[in-house]
Short mmCIF file of C-alpha atoms in Angstrom, two decimals:
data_model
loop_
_atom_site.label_atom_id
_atom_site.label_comp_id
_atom_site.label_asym_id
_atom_site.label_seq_id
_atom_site.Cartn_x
_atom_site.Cartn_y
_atom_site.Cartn_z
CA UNK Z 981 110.90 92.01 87.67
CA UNK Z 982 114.17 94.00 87.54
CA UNK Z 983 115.79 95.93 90.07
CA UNK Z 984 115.02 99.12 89.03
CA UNK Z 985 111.33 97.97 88.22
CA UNK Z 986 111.01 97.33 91.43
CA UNK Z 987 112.79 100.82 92.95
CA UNK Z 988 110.04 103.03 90.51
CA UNK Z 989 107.17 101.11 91.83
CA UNK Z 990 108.25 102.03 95.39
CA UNK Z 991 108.96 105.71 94.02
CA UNK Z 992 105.69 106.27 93.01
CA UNK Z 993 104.47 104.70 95.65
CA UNK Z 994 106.04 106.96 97.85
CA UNK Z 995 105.16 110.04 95.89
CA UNK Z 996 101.76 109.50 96.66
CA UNK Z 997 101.92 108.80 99.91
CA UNK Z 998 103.63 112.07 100.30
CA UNK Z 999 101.18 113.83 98.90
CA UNK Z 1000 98.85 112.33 101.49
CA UNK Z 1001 100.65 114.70 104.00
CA UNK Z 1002 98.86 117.80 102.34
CA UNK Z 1003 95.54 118.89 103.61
CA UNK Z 1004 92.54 117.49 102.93
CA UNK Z 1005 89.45 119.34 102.47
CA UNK Z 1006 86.01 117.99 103.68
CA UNK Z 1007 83.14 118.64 101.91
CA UNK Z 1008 79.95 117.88 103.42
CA UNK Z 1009 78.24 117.87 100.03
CA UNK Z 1010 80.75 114.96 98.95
CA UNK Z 1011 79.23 112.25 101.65
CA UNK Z 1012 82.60 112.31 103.56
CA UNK Z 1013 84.75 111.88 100.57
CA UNK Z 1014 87.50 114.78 100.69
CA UNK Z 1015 89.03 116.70 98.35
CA UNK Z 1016 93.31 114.99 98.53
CA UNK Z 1017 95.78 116.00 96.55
CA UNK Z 1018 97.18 111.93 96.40
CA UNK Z 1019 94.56 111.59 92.61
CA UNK Z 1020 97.51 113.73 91.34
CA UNK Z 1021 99.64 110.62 92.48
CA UNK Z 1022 97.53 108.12 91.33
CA UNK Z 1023 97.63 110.15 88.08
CA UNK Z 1024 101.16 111.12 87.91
CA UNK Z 1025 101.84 106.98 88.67
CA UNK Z 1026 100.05 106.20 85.25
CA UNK Z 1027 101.55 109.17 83.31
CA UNK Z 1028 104.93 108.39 84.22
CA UNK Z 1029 105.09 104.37 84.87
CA UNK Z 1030 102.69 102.96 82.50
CA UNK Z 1031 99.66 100.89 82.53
CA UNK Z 1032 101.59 98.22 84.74
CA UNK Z 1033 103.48 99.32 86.66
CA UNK Z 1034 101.32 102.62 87.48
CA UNK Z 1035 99.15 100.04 88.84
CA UNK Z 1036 101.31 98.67 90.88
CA UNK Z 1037 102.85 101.50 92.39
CA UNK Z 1038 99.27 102.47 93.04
CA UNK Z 1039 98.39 98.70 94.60
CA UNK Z 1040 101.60 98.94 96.60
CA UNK Z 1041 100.79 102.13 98.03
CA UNK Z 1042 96.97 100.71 98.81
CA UNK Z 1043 98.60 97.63 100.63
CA UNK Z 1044 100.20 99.49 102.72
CA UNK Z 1045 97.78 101.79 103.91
CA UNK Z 1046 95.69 98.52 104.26
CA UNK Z 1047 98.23 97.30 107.06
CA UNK Z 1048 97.55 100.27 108.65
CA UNK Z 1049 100.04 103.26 107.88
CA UNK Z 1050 98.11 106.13 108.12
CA UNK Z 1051 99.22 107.57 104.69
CA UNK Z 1052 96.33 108.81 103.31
CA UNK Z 1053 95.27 112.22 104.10
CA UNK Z 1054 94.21 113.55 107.24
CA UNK Z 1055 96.20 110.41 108.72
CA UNK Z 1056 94.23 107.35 108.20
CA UNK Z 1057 94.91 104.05 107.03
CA UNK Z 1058 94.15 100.59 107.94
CA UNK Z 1059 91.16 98.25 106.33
CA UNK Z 1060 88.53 100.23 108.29
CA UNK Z 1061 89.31 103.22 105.28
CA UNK Z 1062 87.43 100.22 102.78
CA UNK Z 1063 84.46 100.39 104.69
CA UNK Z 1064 83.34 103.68 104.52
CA UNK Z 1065 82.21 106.04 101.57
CA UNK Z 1066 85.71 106.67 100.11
CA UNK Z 1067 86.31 102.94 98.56
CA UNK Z 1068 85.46 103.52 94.89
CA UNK Z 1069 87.81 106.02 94.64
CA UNK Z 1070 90.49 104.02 96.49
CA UNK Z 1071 89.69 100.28 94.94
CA UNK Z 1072 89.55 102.74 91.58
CA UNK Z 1073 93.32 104.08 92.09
CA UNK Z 1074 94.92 100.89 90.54
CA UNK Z 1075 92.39 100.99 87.62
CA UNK Z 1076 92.44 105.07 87.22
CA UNK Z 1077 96.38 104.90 86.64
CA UNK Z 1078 95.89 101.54 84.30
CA UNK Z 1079 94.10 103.63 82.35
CA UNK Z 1080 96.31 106.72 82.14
CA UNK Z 1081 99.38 104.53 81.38
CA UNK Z 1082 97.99 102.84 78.87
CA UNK Z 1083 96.98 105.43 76.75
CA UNK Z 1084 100.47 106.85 77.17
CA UNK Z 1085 101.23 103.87 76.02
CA UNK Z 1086 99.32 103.73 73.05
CA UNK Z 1087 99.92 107.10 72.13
CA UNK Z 1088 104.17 107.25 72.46
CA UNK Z 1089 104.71 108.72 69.41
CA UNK Z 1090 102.68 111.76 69.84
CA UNK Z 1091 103.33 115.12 71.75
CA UNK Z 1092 103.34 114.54 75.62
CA UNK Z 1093 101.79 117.27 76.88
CA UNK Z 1094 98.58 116.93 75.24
CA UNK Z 1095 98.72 113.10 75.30
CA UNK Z 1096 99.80 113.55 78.93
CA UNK Z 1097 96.72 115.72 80.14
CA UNK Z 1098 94.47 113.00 78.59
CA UNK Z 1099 95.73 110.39 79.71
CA UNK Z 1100 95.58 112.32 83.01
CA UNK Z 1101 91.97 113.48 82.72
CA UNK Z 1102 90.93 110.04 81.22
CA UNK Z 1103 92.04 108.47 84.00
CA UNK Z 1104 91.55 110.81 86.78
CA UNK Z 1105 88.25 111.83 86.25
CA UNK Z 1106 86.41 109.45 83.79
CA UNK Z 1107 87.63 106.27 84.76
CA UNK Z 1108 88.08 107.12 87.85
CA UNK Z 1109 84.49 108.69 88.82
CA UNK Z 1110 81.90 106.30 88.35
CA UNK Z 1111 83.94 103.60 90.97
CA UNK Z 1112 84.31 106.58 93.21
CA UNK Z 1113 80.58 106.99 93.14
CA UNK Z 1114 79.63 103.36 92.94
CA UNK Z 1115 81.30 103.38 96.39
CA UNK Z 1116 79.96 106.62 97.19
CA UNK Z 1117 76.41 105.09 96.73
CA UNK Z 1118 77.04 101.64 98.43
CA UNK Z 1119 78.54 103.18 101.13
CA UNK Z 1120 78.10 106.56 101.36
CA UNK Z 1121 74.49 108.12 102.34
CA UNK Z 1122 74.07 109.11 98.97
CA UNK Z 1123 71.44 107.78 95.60
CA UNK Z 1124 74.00 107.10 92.61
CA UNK Z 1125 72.19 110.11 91.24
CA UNK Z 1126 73.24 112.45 94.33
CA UNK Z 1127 76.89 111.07 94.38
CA UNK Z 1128 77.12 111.56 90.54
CA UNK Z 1129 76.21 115.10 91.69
CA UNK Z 1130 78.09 115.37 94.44
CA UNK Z 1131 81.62 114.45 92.35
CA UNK Z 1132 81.00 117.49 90.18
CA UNK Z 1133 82.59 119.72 93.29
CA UNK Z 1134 85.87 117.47 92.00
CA UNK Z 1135 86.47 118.49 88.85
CA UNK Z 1136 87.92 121.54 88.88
CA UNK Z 1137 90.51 120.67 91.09
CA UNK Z 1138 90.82 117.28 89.49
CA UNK Z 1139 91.45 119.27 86.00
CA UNK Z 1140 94.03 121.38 87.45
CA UNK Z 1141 95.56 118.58 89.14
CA UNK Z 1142 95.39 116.44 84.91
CA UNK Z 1143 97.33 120.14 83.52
CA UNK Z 1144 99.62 119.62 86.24
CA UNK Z 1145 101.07 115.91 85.92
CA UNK Z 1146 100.92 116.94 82.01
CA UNK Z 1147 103.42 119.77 82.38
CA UNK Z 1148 105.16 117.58 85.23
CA UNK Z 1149 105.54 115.05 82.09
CA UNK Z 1150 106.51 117.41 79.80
CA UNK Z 1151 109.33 118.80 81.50
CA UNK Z 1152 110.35 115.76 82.31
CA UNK Z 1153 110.37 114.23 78.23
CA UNK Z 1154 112.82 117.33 77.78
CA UNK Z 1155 114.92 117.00 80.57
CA UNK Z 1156 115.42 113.31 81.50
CA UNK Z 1157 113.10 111.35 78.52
CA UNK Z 1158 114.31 107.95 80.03
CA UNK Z 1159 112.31 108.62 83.48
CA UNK Z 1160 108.96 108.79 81.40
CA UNK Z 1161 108.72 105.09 81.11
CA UNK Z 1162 105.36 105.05 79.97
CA UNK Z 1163 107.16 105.97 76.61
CA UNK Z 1164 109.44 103.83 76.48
CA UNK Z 1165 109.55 100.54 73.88
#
């Protein structure tokens, strides 16, 4: 793996640890899964990295956290966040921004905003959900039926977080086209 391989991994790593420090909303309906802003940076890792490395940056960021830095939101971290309701969604991460990357990948010679947005939705939302409420279910106090329910207080915010890393991608294919690797050969 080349340097610079190695220093966008970390970036996006990073990004979504960062947006870890944002609030997090709890929603009792959800069965103690909140409402983050860090699916934008599992997201925005696929979108921008590529199946691969999106996944990585996404793994790294889950390693971490697994050691014990409290980088996801509301401050927690450490292996004890596996065990509760939350675990599809995070064991899901790596596979969500797989997903997204790779249909930027598939799709590089099209427009990126709307490619962007589905590769963000596709990701985010429909590859993303059913782990989230898989775990949700195993974990969780929830049927798979009442956590299938319970994730539809996500979308909206999930759908404005997709139109988001799709203009984020956008502006960023006009301004600096190399830094959308996803795109690249």
């Amino acid at each position: 793996m080349k340097d610079r391989t190695l220093v966008q991994i970390a970036l996006y790593a990073a990004i979504i640890a960062v947006l870890g420090l944002l609030p997090r909303f709890d929603i009792p309906l959800a069965g103690g899964v909140p409402i983050t802003a860090q699916s934008m940076g599992i997201m925005l890792a696929g979108v921008m990295l590529g199946a691969w490395r999106g996944a990585l940056a996404v793994t790294l960021f889950l390693f971490v956290v697994a050691l014990g830095a409290p980088l996801l939101a509301g401050g927690r971290g450490g292996l004890g966040v596996f065990f509760g309701p939350s675990v599809g969604f995070l064991l899901g991460y790596p596979v969500a921004a797989f997903a997204a990357g790779l249909i930027m990948q598939r799709f590089r010679n099209q427009p990126v905003l709307p490619v962007a947005l589905i590769a963000a939705v596709i990701g985010g939302i429909v590859v993303l959900y059913p782990l989230g409420i898989i775990g949700m279910s195993t974990l969780g106090s929830l049927s798979p039926l009442d956590a299938a329910k319970a994730c539809l207080i996500f979308i909206p915010g999930d759908t404005i977080k997709a139109v988001l890393v799709a203009l984020v991608a956008q502006t960023v294919a006009r301004g600096y086209p190399e830094a959308l690797i996803s795109r690249g050969a």
